[in-house]
Short mmCIF file of C-alpha atoms in Angstrom, two decimals:
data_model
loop_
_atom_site.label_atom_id
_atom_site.label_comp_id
_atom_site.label_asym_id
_atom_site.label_seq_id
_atom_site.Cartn_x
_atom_site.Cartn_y
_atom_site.Cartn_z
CA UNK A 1 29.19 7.33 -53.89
CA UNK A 2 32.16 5.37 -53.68
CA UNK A 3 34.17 8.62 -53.37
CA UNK A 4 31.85 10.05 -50.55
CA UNK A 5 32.02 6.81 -48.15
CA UNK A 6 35.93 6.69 -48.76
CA UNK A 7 36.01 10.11 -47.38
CA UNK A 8 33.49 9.81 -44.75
CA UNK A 9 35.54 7.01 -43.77
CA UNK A 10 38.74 8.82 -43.63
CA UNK A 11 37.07 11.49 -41.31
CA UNK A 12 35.65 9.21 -39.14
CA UNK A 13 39.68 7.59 -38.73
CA UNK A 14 40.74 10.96 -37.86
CA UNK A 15 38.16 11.75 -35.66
CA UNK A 16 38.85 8.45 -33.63
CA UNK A 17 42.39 9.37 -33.81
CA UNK A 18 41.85 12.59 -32.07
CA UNK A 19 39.54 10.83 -29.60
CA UNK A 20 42.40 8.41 -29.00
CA UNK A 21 45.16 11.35 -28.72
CA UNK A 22 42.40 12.84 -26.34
CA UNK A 23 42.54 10.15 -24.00
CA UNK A 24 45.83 9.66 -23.95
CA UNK A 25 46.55 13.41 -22.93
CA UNK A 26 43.94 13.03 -20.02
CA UNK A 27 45.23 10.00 -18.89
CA UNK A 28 48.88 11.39 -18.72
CA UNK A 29 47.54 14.43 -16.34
CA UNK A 30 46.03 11.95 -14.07
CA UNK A 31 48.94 9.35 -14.22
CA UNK A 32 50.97 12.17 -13.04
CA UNK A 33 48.86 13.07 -10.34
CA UNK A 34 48.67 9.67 -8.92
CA UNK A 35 52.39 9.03 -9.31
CA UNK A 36 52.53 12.58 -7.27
CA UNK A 37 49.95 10.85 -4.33
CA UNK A 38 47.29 12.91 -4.91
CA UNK A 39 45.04 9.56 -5.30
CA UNK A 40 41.40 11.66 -3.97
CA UNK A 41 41.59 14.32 -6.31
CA UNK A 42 42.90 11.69 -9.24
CA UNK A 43 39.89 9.30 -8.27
CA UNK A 44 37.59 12.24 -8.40
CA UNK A 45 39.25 13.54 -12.17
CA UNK A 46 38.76 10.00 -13.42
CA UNK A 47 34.44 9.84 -12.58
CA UNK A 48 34.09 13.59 -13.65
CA UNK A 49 35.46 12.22 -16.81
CA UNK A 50 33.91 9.13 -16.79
CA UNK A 51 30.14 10.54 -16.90
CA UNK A 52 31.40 13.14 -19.50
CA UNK A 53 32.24 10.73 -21.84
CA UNK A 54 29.61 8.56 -21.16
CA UNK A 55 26.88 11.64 -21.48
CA UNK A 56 28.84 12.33 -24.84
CA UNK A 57 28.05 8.79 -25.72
CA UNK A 58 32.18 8.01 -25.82
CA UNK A 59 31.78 4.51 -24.17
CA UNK A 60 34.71 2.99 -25.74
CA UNK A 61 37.04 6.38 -24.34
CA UNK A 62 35.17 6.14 -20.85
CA UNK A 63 35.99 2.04 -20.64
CA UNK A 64 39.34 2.34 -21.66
CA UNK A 65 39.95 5.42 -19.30
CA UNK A 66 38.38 3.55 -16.46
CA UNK A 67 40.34 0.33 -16.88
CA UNK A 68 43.53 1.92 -17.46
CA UNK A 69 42.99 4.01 -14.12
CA UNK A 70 42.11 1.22 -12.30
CA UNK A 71 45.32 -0.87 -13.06
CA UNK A 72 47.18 2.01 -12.33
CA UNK A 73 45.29 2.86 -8.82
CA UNK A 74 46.12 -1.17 -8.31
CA UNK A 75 49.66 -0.50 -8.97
CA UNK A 76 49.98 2.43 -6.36
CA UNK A 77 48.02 -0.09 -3.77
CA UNK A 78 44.31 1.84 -3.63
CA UNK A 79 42.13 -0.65 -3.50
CA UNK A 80 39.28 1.03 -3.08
CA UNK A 81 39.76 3.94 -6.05
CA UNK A 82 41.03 0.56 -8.11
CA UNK A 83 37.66 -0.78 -7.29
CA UNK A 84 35.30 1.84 -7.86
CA UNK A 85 36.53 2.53 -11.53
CA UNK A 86 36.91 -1.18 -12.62
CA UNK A 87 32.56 -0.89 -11.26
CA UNK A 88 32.62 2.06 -13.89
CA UNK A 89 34.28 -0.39 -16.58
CA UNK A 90 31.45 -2.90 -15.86
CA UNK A 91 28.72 -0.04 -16.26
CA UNK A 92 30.13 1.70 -19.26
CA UNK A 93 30.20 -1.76 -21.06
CA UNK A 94 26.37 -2.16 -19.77
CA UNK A 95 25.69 0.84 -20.84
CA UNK A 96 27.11 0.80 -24.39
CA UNK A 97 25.72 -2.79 -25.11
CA UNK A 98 28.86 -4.30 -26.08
CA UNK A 99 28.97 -7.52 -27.71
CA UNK A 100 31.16 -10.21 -25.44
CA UNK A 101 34.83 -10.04 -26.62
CA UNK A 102 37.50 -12.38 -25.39
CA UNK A 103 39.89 -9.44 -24.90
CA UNK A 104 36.82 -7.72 -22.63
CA UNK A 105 36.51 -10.74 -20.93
CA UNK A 106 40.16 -11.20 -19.98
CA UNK A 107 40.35 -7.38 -19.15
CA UNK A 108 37.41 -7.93 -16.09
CA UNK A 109 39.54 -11.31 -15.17
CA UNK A 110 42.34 -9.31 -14.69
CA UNK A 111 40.70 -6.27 -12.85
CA UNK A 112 39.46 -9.32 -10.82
CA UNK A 113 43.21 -10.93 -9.94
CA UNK A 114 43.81 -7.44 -8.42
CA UNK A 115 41.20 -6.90 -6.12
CA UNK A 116 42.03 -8.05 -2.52
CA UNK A 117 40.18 -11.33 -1.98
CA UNK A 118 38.56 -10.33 0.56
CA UNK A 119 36.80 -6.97 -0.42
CA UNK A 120 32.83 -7.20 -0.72
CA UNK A 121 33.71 -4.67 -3.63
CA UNK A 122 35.18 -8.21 -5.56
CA UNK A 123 31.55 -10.32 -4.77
CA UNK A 124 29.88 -7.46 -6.21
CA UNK A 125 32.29 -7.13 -9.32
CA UNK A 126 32.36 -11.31 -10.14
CA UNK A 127 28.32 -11.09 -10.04
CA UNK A 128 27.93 -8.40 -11.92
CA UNK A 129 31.05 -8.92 -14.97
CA UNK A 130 29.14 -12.82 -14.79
CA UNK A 131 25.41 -11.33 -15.54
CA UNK A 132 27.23 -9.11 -17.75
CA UNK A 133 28.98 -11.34 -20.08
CA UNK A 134 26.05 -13.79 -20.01
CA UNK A 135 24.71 -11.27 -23.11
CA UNK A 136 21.22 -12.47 -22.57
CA UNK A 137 22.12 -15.65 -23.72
CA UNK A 138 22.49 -17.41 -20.74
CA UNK A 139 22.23 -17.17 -17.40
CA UNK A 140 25.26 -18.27 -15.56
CA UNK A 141 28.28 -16.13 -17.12
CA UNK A 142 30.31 -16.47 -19.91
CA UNK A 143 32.17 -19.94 -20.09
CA UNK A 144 35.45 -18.09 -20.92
CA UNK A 145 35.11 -15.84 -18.20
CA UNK A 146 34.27 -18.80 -15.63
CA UNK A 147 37.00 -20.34 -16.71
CA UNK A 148 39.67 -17.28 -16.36
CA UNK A 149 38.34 -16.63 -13.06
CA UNK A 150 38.92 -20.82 -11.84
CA UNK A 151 42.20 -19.94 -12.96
CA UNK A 152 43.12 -17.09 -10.70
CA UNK A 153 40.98 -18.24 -7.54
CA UNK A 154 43.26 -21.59 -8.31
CA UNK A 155 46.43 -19.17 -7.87
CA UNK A 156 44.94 -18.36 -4.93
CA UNK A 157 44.54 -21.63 -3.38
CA UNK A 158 40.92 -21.03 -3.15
CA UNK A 159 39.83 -24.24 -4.19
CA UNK A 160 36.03 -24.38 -3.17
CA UNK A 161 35.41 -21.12 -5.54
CA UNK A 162 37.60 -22.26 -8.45
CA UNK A 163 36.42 -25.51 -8.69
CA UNK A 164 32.30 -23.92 -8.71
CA UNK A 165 33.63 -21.00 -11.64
CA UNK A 166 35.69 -24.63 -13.28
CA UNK A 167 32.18 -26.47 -13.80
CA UNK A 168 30.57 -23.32 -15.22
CA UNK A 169 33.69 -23.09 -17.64
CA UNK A 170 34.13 -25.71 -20.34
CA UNK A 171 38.02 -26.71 -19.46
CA UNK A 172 37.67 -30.30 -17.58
CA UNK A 173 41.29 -30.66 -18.04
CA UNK A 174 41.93 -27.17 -15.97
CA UNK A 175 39.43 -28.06 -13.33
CA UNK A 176 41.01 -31.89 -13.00
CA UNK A 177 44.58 -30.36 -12.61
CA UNK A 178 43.38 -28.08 -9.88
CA UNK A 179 41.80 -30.58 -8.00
CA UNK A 180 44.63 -32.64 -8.28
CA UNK A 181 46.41 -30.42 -6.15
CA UNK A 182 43.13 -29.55 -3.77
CA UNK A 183 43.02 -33.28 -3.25
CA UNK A 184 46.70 -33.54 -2.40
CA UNK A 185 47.17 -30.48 -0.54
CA UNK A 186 43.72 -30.54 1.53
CA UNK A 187 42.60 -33.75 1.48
CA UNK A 188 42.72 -37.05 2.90
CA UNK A 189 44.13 -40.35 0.91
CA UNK A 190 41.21 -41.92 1.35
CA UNK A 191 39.05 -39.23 -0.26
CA UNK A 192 40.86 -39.37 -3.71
CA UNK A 193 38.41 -40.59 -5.13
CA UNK A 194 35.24 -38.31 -4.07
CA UNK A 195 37.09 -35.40 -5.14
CA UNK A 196 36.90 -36.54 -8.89
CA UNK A 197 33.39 -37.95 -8.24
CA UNK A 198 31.60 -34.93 -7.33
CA UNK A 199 32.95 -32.78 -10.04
CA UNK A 200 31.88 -35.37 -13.17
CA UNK A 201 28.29 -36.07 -11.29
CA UNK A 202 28.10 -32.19 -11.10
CA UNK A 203 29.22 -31.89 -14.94
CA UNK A 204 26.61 -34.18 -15.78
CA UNK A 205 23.82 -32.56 -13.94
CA UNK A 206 24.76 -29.08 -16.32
CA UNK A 207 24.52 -31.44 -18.95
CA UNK A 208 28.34 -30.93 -19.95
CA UNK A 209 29.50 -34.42 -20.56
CA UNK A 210 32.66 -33.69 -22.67
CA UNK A 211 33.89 -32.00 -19.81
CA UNK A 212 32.69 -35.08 -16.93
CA UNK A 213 35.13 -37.10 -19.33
CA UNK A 214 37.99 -35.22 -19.16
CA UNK A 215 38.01 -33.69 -15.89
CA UNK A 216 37.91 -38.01 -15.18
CA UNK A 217 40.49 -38.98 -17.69
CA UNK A 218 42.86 -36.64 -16.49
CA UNK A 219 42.33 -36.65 -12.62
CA UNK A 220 42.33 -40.45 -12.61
CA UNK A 221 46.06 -40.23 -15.11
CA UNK A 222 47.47 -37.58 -12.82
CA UNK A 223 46.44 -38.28 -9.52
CA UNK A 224 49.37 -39.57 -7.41
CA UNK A 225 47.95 -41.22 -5.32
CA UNK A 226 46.15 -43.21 -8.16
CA UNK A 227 46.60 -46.68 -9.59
CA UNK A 228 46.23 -47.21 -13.31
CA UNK A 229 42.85 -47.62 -14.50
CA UNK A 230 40.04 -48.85 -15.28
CA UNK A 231 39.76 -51.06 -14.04
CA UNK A 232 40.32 -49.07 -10.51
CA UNK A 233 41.23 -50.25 -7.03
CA UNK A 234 38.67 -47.62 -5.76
CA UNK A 235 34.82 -49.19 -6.41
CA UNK A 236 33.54 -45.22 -6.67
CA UNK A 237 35.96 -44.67 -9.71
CA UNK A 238 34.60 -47.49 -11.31
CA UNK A 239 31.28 -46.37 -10.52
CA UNK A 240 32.35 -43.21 -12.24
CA UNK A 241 33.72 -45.29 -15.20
CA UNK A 242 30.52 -47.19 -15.65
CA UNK A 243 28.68 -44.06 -15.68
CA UNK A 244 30.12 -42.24 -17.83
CA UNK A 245 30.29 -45.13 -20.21
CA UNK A 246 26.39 -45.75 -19.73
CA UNK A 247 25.43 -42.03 -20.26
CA UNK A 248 26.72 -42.59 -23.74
CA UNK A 249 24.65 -45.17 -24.40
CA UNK A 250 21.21 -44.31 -22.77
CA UNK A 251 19.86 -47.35 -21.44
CA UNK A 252 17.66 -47.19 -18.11
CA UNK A 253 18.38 -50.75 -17.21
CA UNK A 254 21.57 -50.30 -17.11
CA UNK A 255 21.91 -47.23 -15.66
CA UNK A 256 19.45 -48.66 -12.83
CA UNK A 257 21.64 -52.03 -11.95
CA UNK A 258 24.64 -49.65 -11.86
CA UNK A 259 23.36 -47.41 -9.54
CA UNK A 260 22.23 -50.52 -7.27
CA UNK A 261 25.23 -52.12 -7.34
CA UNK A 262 27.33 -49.29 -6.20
CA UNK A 263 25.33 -48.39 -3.20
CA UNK A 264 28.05 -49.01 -0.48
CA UNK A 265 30.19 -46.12 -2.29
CA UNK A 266 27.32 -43.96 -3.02
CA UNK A 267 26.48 -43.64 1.02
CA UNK A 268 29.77 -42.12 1.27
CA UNK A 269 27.88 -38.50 0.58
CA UNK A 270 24.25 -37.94 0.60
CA UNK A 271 24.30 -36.04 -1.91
CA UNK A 272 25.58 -38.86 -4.71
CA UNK A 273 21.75 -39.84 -5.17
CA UNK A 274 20.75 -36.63 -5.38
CA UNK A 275 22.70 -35.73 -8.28
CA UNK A 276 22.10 -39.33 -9.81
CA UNK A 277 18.42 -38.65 -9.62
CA UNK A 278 18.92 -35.71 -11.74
CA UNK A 279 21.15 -37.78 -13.65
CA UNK A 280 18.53 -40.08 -14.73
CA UNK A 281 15.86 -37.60 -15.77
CA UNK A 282 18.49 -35.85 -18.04
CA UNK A 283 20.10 -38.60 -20.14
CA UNK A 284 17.57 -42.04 -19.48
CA UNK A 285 14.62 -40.44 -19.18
CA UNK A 286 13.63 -41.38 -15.62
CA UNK A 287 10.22 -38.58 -14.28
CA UNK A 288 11.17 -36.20 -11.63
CA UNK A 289 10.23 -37.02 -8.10
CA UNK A 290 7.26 -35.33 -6.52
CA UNK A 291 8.91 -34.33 -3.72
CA UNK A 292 12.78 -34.33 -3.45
CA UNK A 293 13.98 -36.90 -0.66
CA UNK A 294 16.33 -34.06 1.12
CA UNK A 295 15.32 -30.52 1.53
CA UNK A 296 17.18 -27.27 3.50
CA UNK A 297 21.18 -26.94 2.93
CA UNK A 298 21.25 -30.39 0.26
CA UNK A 299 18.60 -29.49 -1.42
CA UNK A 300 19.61 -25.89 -1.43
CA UNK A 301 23.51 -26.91 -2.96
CA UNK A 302 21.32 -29.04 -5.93
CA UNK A 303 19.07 -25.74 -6.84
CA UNK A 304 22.17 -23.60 -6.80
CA UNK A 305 24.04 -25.87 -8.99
CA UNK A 306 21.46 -26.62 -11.37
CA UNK A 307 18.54 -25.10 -10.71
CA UNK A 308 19.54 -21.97 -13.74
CA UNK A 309 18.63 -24.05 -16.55
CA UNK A 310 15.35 -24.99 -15.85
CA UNK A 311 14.17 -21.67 -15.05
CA UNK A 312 11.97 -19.44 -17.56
CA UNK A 313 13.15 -17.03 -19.52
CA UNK A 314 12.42 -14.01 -17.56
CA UNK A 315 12.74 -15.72 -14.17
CA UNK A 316 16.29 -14.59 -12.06
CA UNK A 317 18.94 -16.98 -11.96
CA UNK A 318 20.78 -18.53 -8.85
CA UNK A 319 23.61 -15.56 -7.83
CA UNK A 320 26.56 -16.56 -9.69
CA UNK A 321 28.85 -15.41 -7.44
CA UNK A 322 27.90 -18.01 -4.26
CA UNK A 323 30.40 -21.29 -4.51
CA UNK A 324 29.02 -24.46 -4.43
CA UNK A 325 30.23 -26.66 -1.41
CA UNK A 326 31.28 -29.49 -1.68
CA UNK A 327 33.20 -31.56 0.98
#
């Protein structure tokens, strides 16, 4: 037996190693005939093969071919070939059932960091790769995958979107660096402190409070244009403080005075109270309102934000690929 599954083994190797050597041969023709400029007739080569392989169950040859094509149609500057194959990566890995891989994962971020920002062919790709690499167990995206697209959009100074795909992600210490530099580069002095405020409140309404710690802790320590702390010159940041402080311990009474007390800062943005409601019925145990107290565009920005984990199993979730405003 022993014998029979060593050498069933070694066939299978060499099989995959002619599969491989298969590839590579294809992917040499069509190299060359993009290098040459013949980019239609390339494009068309690469989805003949693509549904071959794919009907011949070779998902693994059909994503790699796809992925490889598209960098290369990226490097010749056609966006729109480039596009269409990374699609096919997305649908051979649908397809096949793969399990979420980091190396997958950082394969669509980079197909992503290629695409020209402004294509609707990238919308579609970010919503899909995100409902992809949820794997059924969630339904906002993978947090690795959130967290490698922040990271690009950041590169691209496109602050509103990173900072949404930053709160999905679990790195509070990327998301407070790049808000640092939104703050400073778009906003005013006197905002400083909102900036940090909405992202915690907004951590703590996904329930993510190691990450509401240390996008604070590391916003408030790297901020310029803030003092030591706490105890901070701005009352919000000490609101923030408080909170964060009270969360951990759980009491409604305390949560209550706090929220009282700090009412002068909390008018600053109508949507502060919102979040704190939510807040309170996560971590102190206050009911949900009947009726929220602001409907149409706020109340829309609240379900968007956190309206996915409340939802039933086999309901849809919010579209992942819609940024959450915040100014």
């Amino acid at each position: 037996m022993a014998a029979a599954a060593a050498m069933a083994e070694q066939e299978g190797a060499r099989n995959g190693a002619r599969n491989r050597g298969g590839v590579q041969r294809v992917e040499g023709k069509l190299r060359a005939s993009v290098e040459k400029g013949d980019y239609y007739e390339a494009h068309q080569m690469y989805r003949t093969l693509f549904f071959r392989y794919m009907s011949q169950s070779k998902h693994a040859e059909a994503r790699e071919l796809m992925y490889s094509g598209a960098l290369l149609f990226f490097s010749h500057g056609q966006q729109n070939s480039a596009a269409d194959l990374s699609m096919l990566v997305l649908e051979s890995l649908e397809k096949a059932e793969v399990d979420v891989a980091d190396e997958l994962l950082e394969n669509l971020a980079k197909v992503f960091s290629l695409m020209d920002p402004n294509s609707p062919e990238r919308v579609a790709f970010v919503s899909r790769a995100l409902k992809w690499s949820s794997g059924g167990s969630g339904k906002l995206g993978h947090p690795r995958l959130h967290q490698l697209l922040a990271l690009t959009l950041w590169k691209e100074q496109n602050y509103c979107e990173s900072r949404y795909h930053f709160l999905h992600s679990s790195d509070g210490e990327g998301c407070a660096n790049m808000l640092v530099e939104y703050s400073t580069a778009r906003g005013f002095r006197s905002e400083v402190d909102m900036f940090v405020a909405q992202a915690v409140l907004q951590f703590l309404c996904l329930k993510n409070k190691n990450s509401a710690l240390v996008v604070f802790t590391t916003y408030t320590q790297k901020h310029p244009s803030i003092e030591d702390g706490p105890p901070f010159v701005q009352p919000l940041l000490n609101f923030i403080w408080f909170l964060l402080l009270a969360v951990d311990g759980g009491k409604l009474a305390v949560f209550t005075v706090l929220c009282e007390q700090y009412q002068p800062s909390l008018r600053r943005d109508p949507m502060y109270n919102e979040y704190l409601d939510r807040i309170g019925q996560l971590f102190f145990g206050v009911p949900p309102k009947q009726t929220s107290s602001y409907g149409g565009l706020l109340g829309n920005l609240l379900s968007s934000l956190m309206g996915s984990s409340e939802q039933e199993e086999g309901e849809e979730s919010q579209d992942d690929s819609s940024p959450i405003e915040l100014d």
